[in-house]
Short mmCIF file of C-alpha atoms and ligand atoms in Angstrom, two decimals:
data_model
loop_
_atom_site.label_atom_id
_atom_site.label_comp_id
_atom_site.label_asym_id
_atom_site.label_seq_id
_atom_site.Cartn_x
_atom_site.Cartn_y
_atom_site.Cartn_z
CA UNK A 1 -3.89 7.99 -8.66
CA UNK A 2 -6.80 5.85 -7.87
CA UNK A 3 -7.53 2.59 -9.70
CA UNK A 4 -10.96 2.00 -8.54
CA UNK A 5 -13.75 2.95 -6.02
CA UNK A 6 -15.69 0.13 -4.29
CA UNK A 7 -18.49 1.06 -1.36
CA UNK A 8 -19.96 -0.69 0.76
CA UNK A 9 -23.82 -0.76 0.67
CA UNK A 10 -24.28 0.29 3.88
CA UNK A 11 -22.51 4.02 3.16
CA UNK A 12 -23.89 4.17 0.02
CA UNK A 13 -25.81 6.98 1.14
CA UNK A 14 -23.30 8.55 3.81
CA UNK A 15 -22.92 12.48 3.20
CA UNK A 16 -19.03 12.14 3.94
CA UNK A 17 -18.76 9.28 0.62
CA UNK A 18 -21.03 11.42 -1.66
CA UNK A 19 -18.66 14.39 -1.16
CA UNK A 20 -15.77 11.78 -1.60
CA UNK A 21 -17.24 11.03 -4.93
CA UNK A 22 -17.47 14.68 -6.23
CA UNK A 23 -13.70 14.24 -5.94
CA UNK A 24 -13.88 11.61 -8.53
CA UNK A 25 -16.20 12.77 -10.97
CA UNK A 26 -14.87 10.33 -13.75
CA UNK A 27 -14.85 7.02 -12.05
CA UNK A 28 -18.05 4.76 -11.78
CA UNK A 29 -17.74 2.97 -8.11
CA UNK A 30 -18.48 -0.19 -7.74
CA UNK A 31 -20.98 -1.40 -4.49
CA UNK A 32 -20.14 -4.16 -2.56
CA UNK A 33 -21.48 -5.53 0.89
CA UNK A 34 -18.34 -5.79 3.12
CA UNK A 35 -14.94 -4.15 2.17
CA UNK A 36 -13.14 -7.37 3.29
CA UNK A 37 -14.57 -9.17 0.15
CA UNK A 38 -12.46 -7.03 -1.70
CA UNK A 39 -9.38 -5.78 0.53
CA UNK A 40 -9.06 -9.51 2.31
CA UNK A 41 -9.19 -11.77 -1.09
CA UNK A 42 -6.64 -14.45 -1.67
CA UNK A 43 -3.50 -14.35 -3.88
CA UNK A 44 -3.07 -10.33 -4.49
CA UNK A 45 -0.10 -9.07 -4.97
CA UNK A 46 0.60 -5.69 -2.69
CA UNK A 47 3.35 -4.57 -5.03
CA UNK A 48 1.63 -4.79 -8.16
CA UNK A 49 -1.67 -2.87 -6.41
CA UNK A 50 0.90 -0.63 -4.61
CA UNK A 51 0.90 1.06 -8.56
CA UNK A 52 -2.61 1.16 -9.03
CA UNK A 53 -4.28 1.18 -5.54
CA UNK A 54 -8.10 1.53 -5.60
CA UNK A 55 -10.17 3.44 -2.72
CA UNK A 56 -12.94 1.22 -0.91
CA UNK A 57 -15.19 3.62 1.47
CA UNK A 58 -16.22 1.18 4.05
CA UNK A 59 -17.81 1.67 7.69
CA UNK A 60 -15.69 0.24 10.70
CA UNK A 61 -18.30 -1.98 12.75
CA UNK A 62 -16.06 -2.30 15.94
CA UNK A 63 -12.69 -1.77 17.40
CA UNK A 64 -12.45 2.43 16.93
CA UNK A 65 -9.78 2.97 20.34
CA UNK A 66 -7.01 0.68 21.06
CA UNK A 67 -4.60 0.63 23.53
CA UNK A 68 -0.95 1.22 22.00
CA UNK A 69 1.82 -1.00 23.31
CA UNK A 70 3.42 -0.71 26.88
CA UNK A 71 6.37 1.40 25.31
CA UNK A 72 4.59 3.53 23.30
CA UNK A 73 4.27 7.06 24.67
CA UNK A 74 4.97 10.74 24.87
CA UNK A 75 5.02 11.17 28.54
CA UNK A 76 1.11 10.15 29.50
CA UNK A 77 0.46 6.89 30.76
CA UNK A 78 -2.68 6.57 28.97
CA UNK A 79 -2.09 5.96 25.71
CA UNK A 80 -4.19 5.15 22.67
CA UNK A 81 -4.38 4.52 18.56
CA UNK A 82 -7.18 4.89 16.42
CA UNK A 83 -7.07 4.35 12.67
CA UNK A 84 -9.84 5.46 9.73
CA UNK A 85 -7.76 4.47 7.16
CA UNK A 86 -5.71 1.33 6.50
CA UNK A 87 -2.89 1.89 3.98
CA UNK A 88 -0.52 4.63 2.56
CA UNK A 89 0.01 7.00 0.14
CA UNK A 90 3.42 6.67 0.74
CA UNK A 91 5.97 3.37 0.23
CA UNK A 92 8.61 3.44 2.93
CA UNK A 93 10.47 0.04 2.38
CA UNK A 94 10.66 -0.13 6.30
CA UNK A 95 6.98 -0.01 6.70
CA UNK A 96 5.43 -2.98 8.33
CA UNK A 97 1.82 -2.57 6.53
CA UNK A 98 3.66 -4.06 3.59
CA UNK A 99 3.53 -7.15 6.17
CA UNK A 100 0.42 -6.49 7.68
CA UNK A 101 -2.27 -6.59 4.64
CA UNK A 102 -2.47 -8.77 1.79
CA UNK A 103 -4.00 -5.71 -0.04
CA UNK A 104 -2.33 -2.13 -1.11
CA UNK A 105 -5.77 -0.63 -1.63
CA UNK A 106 -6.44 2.05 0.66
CA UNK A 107 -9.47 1.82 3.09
CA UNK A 108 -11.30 4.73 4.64
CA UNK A 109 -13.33 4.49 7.55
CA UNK A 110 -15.92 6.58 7.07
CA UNK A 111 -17.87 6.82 9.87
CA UNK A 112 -15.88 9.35 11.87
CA UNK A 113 -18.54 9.96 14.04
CA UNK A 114 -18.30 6.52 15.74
CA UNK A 115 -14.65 6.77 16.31
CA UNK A 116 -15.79 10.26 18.01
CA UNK A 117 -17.96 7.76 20.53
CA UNK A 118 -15.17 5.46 20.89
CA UNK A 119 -12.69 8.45 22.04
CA UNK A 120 -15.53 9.86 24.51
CA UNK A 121 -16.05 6.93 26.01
CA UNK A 122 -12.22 6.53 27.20
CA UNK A 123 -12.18 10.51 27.78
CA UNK A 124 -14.56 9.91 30.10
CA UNK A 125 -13.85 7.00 31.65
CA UNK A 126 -10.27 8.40 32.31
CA UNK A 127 -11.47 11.93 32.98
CA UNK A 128 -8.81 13.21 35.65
CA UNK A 129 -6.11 11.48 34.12
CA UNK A 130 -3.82 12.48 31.42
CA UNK A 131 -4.45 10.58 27.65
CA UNK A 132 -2.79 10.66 24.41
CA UNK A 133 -4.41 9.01 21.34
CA UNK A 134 -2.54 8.06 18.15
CA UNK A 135 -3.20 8.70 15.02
CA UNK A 136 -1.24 7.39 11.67
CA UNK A 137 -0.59 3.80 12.90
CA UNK A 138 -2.49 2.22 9.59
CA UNK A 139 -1.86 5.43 7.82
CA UNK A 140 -0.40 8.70 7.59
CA UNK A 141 -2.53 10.98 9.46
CA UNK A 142 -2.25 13.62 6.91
CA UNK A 143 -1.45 12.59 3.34
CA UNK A 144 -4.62 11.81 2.51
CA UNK A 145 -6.50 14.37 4.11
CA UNK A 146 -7.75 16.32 0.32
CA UNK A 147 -10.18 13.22 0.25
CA UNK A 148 -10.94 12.17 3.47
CA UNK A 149 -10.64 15.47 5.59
CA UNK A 150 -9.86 13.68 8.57
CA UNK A 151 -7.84 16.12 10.09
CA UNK A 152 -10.16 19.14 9.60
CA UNK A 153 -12.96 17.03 11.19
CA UNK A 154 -11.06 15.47 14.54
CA UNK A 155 -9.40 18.90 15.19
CA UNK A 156 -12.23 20.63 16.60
CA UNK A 157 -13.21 17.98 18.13
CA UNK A 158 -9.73 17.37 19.97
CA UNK A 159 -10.12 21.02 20.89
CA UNK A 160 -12.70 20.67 23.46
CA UNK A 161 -10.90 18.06 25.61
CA UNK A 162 -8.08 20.28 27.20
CA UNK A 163 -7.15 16.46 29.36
CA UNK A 164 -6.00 14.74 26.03
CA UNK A 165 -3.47 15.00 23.32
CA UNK A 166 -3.54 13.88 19.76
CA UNK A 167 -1.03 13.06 17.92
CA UNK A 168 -1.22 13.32 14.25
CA UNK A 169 1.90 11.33 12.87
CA UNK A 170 2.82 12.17 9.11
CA UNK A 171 5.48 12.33 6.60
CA UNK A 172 2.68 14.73 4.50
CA UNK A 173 3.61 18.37 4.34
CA UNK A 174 -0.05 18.85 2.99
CA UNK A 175 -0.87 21.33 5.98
CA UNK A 176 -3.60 22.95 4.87
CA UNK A 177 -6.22 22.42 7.58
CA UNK A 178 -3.68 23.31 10.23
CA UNK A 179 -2.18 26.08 8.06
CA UNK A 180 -6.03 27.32 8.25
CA UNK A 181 -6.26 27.02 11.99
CA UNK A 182 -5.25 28.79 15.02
CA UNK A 183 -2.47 26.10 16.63
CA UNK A 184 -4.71 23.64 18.55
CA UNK A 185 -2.44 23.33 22.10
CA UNK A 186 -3.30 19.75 22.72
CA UNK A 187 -2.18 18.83 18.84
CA UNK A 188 1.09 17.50 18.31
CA UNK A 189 2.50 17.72 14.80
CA UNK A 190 5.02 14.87 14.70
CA UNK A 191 6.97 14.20 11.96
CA UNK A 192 9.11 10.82 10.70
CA UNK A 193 12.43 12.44 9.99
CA UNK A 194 15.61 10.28 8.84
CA UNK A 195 18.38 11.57 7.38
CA UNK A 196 18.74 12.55 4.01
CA UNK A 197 20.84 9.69 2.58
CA UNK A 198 18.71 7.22 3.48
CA UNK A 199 15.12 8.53 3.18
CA UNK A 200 15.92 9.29 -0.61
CA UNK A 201 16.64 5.30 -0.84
CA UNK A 202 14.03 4.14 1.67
CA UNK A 203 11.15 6.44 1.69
CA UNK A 204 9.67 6.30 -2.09
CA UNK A 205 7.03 8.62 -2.69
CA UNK A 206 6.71 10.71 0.53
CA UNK A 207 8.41 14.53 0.84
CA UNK A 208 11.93 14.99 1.07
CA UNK A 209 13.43 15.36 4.24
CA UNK A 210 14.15 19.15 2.96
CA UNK A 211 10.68 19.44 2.44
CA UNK A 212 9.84 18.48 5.78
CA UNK A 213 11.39 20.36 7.67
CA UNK A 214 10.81 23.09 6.06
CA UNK A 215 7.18 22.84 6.42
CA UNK A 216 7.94 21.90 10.21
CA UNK A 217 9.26 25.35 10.68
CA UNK A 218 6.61 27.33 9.33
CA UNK A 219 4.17 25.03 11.90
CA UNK A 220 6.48 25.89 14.07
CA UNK A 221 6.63 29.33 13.63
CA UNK A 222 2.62 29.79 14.04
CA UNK A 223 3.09 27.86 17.51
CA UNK A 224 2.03 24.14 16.69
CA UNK A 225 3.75 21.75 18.57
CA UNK A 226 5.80 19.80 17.06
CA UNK A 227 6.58 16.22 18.08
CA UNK A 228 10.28 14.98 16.15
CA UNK A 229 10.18 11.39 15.44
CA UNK A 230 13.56 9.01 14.78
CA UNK A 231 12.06 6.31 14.34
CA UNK A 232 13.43 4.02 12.75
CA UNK A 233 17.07 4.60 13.56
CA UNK A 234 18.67 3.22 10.92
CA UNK A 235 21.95 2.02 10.11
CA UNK A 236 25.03 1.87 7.32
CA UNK A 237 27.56 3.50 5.93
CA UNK A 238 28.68 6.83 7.30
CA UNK A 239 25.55 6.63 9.88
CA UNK A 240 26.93 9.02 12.59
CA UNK A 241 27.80 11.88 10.26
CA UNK A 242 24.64 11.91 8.51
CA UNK A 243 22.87 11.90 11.76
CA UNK A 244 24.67 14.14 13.17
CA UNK A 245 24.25 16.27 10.03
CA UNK A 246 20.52 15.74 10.34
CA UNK A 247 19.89 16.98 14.10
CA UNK A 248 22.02 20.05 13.20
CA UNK A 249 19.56 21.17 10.05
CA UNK A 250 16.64 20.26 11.88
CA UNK A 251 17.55 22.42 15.06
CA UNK A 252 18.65 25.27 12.67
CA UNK A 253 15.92 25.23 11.34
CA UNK A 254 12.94 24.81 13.81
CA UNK A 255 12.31 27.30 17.31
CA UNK A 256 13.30 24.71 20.19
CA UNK A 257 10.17 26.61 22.11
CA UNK A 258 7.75 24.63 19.34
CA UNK A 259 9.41 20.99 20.27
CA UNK A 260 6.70 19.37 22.29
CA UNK A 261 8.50 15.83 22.25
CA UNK A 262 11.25 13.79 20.14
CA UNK A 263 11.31 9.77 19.99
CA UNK A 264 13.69 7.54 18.94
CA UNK A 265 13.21 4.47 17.62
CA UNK A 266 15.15 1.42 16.69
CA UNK A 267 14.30 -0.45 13.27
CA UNK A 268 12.10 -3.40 13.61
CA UNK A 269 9.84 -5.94 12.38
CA UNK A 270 7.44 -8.67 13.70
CA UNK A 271 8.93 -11.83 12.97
CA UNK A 272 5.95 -13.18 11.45
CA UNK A 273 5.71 -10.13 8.63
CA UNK A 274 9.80 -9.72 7.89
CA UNK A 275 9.99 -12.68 5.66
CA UNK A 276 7.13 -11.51 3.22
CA UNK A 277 8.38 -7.47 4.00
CA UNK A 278 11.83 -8.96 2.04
CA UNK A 279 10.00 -11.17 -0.10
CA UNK A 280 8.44 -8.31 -1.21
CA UNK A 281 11.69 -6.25 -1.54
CA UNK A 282 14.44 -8.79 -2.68
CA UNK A 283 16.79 -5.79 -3.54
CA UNK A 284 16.21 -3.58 -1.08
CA UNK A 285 19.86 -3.22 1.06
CA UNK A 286 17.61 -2.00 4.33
CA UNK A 287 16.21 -5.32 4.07
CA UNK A 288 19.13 -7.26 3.67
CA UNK A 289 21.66 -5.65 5.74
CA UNK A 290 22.62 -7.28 9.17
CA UNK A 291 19.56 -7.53 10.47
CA UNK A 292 19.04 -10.42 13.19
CA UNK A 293 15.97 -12.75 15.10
CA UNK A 294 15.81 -11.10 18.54
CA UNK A 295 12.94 -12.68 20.43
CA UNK A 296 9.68 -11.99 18.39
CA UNK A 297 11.61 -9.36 16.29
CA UNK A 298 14.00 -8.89 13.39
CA UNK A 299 16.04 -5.86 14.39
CA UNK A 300 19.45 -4.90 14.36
CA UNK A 301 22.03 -6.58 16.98
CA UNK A 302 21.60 -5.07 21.09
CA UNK A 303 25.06 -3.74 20.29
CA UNK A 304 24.46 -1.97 16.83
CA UNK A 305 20.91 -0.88 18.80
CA UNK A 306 22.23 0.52 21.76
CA UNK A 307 25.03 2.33 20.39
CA UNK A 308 22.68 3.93 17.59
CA UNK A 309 20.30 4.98 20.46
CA UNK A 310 23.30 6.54 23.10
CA UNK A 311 25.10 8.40 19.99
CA UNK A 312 21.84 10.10 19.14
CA UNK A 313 20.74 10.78 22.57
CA UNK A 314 23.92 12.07 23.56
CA UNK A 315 23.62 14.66 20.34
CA UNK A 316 19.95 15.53 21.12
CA UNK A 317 21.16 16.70 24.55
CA UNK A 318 23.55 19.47 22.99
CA UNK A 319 19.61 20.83 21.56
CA UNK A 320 16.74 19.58 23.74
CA UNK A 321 16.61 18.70 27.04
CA UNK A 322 16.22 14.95 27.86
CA UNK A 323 12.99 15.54 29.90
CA UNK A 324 11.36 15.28 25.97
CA UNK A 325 13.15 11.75 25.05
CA UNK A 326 11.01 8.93 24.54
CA UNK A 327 11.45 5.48 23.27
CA UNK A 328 9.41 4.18 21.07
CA UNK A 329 10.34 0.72 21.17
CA UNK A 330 6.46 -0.42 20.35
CA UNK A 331 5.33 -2.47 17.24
CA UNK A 332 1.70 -2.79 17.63
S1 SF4 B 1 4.62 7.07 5.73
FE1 SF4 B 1 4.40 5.59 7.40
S2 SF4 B 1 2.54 4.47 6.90
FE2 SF4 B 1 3.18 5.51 5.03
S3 SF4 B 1 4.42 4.01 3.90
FE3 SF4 B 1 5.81 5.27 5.14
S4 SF4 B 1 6.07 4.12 7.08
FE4 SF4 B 1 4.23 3.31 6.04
#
């Protein structure tokens, strides 16, 4: 449900905001001359707006490709993010945008076709090399898409550039632009999977973890590849069964052929964001469990980290082969 729609002048105009609109026949959007006026403004309060978000269609002036962190990757050593959107549909209490923004509205981007530029330009620059770009950093790459269409537009695109991969990152199982589609091979399809147990408790507002994977095995089954993402690992009670009961349904339940790549991922948080993350979520037990100051990061203790990672590995490796690990230690 969206609160209100603010524009920005400049897009007023912008084919890709006036079909927006004819999704929201009953609102009246307000215009305003730079998005930041409205998404940047002093004293909001994220959880109150996280119940009434409103939509501001804005253009992004600079900034389209960024590098990911050094331990970000899926096996290419050129690696990249690009966001349209800043903000969720979704409310995982682990999620550092919480921490990030002082806003809950969501932003789109809409000027796709300067992202495009941005993308070409490092295509090209890194022509005989091997790239992946990111998408779903800011956002999930795919719960949004009935408005902003993002995936239906950067698919064909993707297409042509045999060199690169995309990654679309979601916890959506709205599929219906890649349920529409021949599988794009240079696609990934990854999906934030945690077990059961906890995702009811953490993950408020996104599919169920049934519902997931479910709708990874019908992707599967038409030949997308899939990309399986741990990440975060997470800790408590009873962890190793329910892990362990996790990586059993998912194999079960998706064709091993369709795995292009599974990360694993410890929990973590920028020091700088944690403090207003649990300000933000004084009840939530994730929050308060035993987590520690490591460096620039709250996380869990090396010990409770490491063990967490070899347990998991060492029950991937009865399913996958480890040649499609990869950590994903990065916080951007
Ligand atoms: S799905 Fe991802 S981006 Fe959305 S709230 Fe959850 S962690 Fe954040």
């Amino acid at each position: 449900m969206i609160n209100q729609i603010y524009i920005e002048n400049e897009i007023k105009y912008h084919p890709r905001v006036q079909s927006i609109l004819k999704k929201f026949k009953r609102k009246t959007p307000i215009y305003i001359d730079k998005y930041a006026s409205v998404f940047n403004k002093k004293n909001q309060n994220f959880r109150i707006q996280k119940k009434y978000p409103s939509l501001i269609l804005a253009k992004k002036k600079s900034g389209y490709v960024l590098k990911t962190p050094p331990d970000f990757g899926i096996g290419n050593s050129n690696n990249f993010y690009f966001s349209h959107m800043y903000n969720c549909l979704y409310d995982c209490e682990y999620c550092f945008l919480q921490g990030m923004y002082s806003s809950a509205d969501y932003i789109l981007f809409v000027n796709y076709e300067d992202f495009e530029d941005g993308i070409k330009e490092k295509i090209n620059f890194l022509k005989n090399e091997k790239v992946t770009f990111f998408s779903g950093y800011d956002c999930d790459s795919l719960a949004f898409e009935k408005i902003s269409g993002f995936v239906s537009y950067f698919l064909p695109f993707f297409k042509k550039f045999s060199n690169v991969e995309i990654e679309l990152r979601t916890k959506s199982t709205q599929m219906d632009p890649l349920l529409k589609l021949e599988p794009v091979s240079n696609c990934i399809v990854a999906f934030s999977l945690l077990p059961t147990e906890i995702a009811d408790k953490t993950d408020h507002k996104a599919p169920t973890i049934k519902k997931r994977i479910n709708k990874i095995s019908e992707l599967a089954s038409m030949g997308w590849k899939i990309g399986l993402r741990f990440d975060p690992l997470i800790h408590g009670e009873n962890w190793k069964n329910i892990y362990k009961e996790l990586f059993a349904d998912v194999f079960k339940n998706i064709d091993k052929k369709a795995i292009h790549s599974i990360t694993l991922g410890p929990l973590r948080f920028p020091k700088a964001m944690f403090k207003k993350i649990l300000g933000m979520n004084p009840n939530s037990k994730l929050l308060s469990d035993v987590l520690v100051l490591r460096g620039n990061k709250i996380s869990y203790t090396n010990e409770i980290e490491l063990e967490m990672q070899s347990f998991c590995i060492d029950l991937l490796k009865k399913y996958s082969p480890e040649t499609l690990f990869f950590s994903c230690k990065g916080n951007f």
